[in-house]
Tab-separated table of C-alpha atoms and ligand atoms in Angstrom:
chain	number	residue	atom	x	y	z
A	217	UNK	CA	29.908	-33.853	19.374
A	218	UNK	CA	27.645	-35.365	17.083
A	219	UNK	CA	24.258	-33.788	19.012
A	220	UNK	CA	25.984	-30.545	18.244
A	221	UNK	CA	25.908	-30.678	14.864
A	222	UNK	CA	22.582	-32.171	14.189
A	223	UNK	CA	21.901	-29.095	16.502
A	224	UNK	CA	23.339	-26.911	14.282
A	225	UNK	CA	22.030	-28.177	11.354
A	226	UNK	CA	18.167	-27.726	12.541
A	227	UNK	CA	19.131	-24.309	13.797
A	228	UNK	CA	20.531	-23.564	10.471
A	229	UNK	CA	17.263	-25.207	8.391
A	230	UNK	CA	15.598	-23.365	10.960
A	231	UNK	CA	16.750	-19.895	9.762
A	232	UNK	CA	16.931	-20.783	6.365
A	233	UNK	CA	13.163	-21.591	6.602
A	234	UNK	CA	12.452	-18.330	8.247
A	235	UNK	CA	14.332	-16.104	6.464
A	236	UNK	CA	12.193	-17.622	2.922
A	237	UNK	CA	9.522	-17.034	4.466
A	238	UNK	CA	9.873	-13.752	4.973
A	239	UNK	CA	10.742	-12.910	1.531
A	240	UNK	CA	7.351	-14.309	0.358
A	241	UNK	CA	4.867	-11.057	-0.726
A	242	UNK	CA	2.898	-9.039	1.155
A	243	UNK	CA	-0.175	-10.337	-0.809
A	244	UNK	CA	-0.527	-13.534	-1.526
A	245	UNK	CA	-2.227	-15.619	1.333
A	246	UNK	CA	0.517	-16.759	3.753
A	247	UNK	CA	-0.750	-15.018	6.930
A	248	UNK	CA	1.477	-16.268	9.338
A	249	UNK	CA	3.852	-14.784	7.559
A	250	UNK	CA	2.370	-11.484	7.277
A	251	UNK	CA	1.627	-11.230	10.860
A	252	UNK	CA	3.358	-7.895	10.803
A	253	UNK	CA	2.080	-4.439	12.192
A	254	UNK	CA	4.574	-2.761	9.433
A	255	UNK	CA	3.577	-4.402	6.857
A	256	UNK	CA	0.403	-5.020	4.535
A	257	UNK	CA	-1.537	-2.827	2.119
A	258	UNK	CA	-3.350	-1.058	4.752
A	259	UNK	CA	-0.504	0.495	6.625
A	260	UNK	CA	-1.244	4.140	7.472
A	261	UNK	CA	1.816	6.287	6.209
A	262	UNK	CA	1.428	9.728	6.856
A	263	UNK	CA	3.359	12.542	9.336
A	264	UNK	CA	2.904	10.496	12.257
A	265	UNK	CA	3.773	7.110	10.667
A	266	UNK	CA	6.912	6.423	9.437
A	267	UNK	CA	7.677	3.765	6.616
A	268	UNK	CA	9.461	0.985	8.075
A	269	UNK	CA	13.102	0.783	6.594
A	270	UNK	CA	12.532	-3.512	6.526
A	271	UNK	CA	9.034	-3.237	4.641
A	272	UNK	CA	10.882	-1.950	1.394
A	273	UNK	CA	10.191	-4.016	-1.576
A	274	UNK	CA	12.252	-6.231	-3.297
A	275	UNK	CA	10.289	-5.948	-6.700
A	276	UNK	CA	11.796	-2.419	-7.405
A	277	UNK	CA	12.210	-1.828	-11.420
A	278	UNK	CA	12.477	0.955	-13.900
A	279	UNK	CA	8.740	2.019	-14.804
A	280	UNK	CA	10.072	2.196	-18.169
A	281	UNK	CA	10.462	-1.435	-18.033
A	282	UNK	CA	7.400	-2.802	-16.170
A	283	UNK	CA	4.756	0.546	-16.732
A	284	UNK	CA	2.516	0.317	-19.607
A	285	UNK	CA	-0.207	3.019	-21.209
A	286	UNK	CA	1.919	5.760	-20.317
A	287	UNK	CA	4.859	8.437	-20.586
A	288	UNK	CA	7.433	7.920	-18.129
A	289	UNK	CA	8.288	11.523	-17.597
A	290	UNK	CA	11.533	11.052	-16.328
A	291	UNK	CA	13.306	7.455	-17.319
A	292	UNK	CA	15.326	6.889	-13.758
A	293	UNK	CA	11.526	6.709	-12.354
A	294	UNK	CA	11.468	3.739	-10.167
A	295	UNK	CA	8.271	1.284	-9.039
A	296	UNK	CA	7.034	-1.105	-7.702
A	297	UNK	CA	6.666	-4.148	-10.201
A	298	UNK	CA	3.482	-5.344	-8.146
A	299	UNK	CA	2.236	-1.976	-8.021
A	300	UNK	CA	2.908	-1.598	-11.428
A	301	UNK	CA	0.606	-5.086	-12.765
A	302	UNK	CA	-2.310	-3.304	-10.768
A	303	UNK	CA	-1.370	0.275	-12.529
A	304	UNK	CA	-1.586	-1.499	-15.674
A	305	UNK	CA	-4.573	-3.478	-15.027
A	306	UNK	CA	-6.508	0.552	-14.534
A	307	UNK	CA	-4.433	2.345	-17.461
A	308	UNK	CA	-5.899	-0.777	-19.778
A	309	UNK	CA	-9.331	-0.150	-19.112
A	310	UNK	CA	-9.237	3.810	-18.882
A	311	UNK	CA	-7.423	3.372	-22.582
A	312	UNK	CA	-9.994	1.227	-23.695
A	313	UNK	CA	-12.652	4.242	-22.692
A	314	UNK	CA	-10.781	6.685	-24.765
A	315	UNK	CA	-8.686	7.970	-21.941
A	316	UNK	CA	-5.324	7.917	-22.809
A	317	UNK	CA	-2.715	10.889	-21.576
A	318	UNK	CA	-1.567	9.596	-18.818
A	319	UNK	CA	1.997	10.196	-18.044
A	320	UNK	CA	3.731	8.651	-14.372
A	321	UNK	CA	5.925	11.634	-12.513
A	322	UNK	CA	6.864	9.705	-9.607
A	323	UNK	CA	7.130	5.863	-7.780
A	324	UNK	CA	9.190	5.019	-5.488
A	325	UNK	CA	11.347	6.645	-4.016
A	326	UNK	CA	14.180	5.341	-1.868
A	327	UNK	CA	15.076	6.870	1.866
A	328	UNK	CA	18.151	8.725	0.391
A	329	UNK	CA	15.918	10.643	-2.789
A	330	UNK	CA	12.881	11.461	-0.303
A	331	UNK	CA	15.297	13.361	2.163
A	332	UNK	CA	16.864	15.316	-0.782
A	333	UNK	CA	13.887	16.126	-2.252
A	334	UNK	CA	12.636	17.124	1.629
A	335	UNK	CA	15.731	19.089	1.703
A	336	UNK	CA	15.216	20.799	-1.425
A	337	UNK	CA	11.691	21.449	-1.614
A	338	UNK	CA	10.983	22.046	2.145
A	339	UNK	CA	8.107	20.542	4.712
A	340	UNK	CA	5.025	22.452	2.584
A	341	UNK	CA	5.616	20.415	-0.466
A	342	UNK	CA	7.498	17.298	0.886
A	343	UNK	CA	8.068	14.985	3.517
A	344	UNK	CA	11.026	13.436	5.482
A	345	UNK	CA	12.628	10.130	4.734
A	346	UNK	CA	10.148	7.450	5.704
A	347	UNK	CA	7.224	9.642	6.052
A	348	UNK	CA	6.138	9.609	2.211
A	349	UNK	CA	3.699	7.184	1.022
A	350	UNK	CA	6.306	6.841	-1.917
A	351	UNK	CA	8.957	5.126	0.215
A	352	UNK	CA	6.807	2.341	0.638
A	353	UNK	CA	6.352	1.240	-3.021
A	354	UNK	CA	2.408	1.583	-2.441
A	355	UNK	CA	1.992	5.016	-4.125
A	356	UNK	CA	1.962	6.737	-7.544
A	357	UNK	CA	1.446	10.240	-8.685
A	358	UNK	CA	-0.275	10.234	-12.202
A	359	UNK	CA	-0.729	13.454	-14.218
A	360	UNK	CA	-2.211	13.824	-17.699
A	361	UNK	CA	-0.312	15.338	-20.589
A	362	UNK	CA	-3.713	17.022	-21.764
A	363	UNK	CA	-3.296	19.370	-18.703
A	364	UNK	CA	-3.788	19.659	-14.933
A	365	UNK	CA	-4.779	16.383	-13.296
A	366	UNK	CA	-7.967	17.902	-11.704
A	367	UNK	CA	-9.548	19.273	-14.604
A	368	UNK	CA	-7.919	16.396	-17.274
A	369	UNK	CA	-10.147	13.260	-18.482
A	370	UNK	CA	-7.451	11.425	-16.981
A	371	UNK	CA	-8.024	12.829	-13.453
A	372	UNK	CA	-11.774	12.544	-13.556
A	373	UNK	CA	-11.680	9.088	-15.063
A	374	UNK	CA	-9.073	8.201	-12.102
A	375	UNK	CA	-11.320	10.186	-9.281
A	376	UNK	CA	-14.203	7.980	-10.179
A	377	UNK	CA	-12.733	4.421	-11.308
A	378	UNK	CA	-9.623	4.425	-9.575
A	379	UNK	CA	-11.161	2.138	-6.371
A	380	UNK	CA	-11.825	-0.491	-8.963
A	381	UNK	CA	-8.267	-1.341	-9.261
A	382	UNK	CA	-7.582	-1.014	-5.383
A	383	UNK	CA	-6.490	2.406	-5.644
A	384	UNK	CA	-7.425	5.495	-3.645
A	385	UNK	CA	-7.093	8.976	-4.030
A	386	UNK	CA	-4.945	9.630	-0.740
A	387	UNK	CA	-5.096	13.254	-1.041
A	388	UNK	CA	-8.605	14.419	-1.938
A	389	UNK	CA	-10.605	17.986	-1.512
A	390	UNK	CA	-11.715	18.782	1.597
A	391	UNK	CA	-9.561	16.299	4.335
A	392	UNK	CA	-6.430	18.084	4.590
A	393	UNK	CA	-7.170	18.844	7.842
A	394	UNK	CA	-6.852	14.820	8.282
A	395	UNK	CA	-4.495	13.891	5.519
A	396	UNK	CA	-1.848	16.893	6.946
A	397	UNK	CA	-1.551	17.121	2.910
A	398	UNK	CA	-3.394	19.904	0.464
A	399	UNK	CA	-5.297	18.246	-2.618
A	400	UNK	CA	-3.548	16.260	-4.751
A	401	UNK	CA	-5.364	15.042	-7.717
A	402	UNK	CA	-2.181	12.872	-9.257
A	403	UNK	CA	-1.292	10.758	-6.130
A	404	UNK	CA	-2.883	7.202	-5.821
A	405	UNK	CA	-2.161	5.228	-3.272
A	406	UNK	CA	-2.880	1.254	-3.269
A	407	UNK	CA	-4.619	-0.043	-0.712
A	408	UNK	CA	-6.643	-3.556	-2.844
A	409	UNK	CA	-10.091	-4.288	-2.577
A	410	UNK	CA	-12.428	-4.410	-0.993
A	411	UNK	CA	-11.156	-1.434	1.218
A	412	UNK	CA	-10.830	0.689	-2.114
A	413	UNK	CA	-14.189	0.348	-2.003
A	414	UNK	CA	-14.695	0.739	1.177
A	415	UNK	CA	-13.448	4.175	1.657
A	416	UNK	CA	-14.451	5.478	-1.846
A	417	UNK	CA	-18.362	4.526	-0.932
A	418	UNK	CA	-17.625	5.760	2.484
A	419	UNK	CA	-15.702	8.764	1.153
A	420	UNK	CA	-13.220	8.193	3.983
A	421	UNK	CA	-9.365	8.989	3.805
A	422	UNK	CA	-7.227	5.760	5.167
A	423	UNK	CA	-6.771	8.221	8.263
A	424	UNK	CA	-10.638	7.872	8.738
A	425	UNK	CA	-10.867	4.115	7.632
A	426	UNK	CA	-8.527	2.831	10.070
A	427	UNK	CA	-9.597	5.278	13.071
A	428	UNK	CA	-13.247	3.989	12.164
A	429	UNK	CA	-11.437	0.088	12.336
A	430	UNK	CA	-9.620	0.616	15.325
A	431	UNK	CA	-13.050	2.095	17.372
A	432	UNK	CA	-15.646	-0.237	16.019
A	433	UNK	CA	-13.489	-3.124	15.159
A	434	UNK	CA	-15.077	-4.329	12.162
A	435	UNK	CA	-16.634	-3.432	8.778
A	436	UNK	CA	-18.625	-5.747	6.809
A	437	UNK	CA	-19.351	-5.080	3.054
A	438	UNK	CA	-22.290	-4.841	1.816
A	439	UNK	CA	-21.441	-8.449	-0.420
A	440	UNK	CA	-20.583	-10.237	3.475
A	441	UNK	CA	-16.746	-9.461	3.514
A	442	UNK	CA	-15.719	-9.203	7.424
A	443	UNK	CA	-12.890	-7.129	7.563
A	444	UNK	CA	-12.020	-7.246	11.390
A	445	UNK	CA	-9.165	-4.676	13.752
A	446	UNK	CA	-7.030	-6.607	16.344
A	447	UNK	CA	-5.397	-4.521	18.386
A	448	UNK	CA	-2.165	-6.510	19.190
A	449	UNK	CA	-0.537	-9.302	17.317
A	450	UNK	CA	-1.329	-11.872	20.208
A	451	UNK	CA	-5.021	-11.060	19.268
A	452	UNK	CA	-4.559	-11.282	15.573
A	453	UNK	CA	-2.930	-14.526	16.320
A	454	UNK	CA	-5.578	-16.153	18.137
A	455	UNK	CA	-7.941	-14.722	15.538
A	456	UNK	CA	-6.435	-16.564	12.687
A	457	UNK	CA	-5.938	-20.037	14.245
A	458	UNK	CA	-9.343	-20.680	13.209
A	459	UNK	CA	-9.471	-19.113	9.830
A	460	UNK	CA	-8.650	-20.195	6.736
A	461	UNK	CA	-8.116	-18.050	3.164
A	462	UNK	CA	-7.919	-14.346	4.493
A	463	UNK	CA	-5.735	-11.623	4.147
A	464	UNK	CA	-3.748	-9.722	6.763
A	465	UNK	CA	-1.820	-6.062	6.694
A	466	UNK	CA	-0.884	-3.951	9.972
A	467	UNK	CA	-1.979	0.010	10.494
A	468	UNK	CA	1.504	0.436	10.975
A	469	UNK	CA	0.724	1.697	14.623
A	470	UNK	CA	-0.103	-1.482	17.071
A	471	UNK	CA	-2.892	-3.696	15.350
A	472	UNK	CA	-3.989	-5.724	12.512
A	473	UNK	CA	-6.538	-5.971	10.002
A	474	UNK	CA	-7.855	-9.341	9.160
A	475	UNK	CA	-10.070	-9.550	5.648
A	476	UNK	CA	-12.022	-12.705	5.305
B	785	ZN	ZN1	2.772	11.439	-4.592
């Protein structure tokens, strides 16, 4: 009787240990953790990739509350808190420059509000539940209250500073026929350094920056970061027992990218 409930009680430590762990954040530097093909800043979300319903963040708040250095156009807007600390960190520095209209039209956006506003607004302008960069918590869409976002100071200043702060412009000129989406000056998508960089010195969409990851296997910076594909988590795991002080995210399709 008594080996039954010391049983139990690791089983239950066990799970209680596990289930902790997996609240931790998809940033800081507890890989094994974050061994995860769904999860991670790098995750490809588009038409083909689908947000996975357990990656949702737990750090959801009214941008009202967490956003600063802009209008919140509509006060039920909801984001990210992480994202929003990053979002911050760029609206600081773009004030600082004199560049100050910004105004935040969307966040996140829950399973439930993505399919209504798919239902409303139809497949040109929206996308299913899931399938929306915003249902991940990783995206914003900016716009300027001095006019359009691709002719404001607010859009240009974004365009060309933006990868500083980890962002990228998902939706740029000229790669809809790999994004699947038309130009979209206002919608940032986080991705962290040095892969903001990356793809903005590259001028690669994350479509092209993970195909390019997943063929060639690695990129290295031009300051020495390795930032290396594994196509299976049994590879990623074998890559990391060696490794200390890296970062980890999935392409949300069968692999994982290790930074060091
Ligand atoms: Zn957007």
């Amino acid at each position: 009787m008594k080996k039954w409930i010391i049983l139990l009680l690791i089983l239950a430590i066990g799970f209680w240990g596990f289930d902790a762990s997996r609240s931790t954040s998809t940033t800081d530097k507890h890989p094994q953790q974050n061994l995860h093909i769904f999860h991670g800043d790098l995750r490809l979300i588009n038409n083909q990739f689908a947000v996975d319903e357990t990656t949702i963040p737990n750090d959801i708040k009214l941008a009202t509350e967490v956003v600063q250095y802009a209008e919140i156009s509509d006060a039920t807007t909801e984001i990210s808190k992480r994202l929003a600390q990053h979002l911050n960190a760029m609206l600081k520095d773009a004030h600082e420059e004199g560049i100050t209209n910004f105004a935040i039209n969307s966040g996140f956006r829950d399973f439930h509000t993505q399919q209504s506003v798919f239902d409303q607004f139809g497949g040109n302008v929206a996308l299913p539940a899931g399938y929306s960069e915003h249902n991940s918590g990783l995206a914003v869409d900016i716009g300027s209250t001095s006019g359009p976002m691709g002719v404001s100071d607010e859009g240009k200043w974004l365009a060309q500073n933006a990868w500083r702060y980890g962002f990228i412009l998902r939706y740029p000129e000229g790669k809809t026929d790999i994004t699947g989406i038309a130009f979209e000056p206002w919608h940032f998508r986080y991705v962290g350094l040095p892969h903001s960089e990356v793809m903005f010195t590259e001028q690669w969409v994350l479509e092209e920056y993970i195909a390019y990851l997943q063929s060639n296997g690695f990129y290295k910076t031009t300051n020495g970061t390795m930032i290396s594909y594994y196509p299976s988590i049994e590879d990623a795991q074998e890559a990391v027992k060696n490794l200390s002080d890296y970062e980890l995210s999935g392409d949300n399709q069968q692999g994982i990218i290790i930074t060091k």
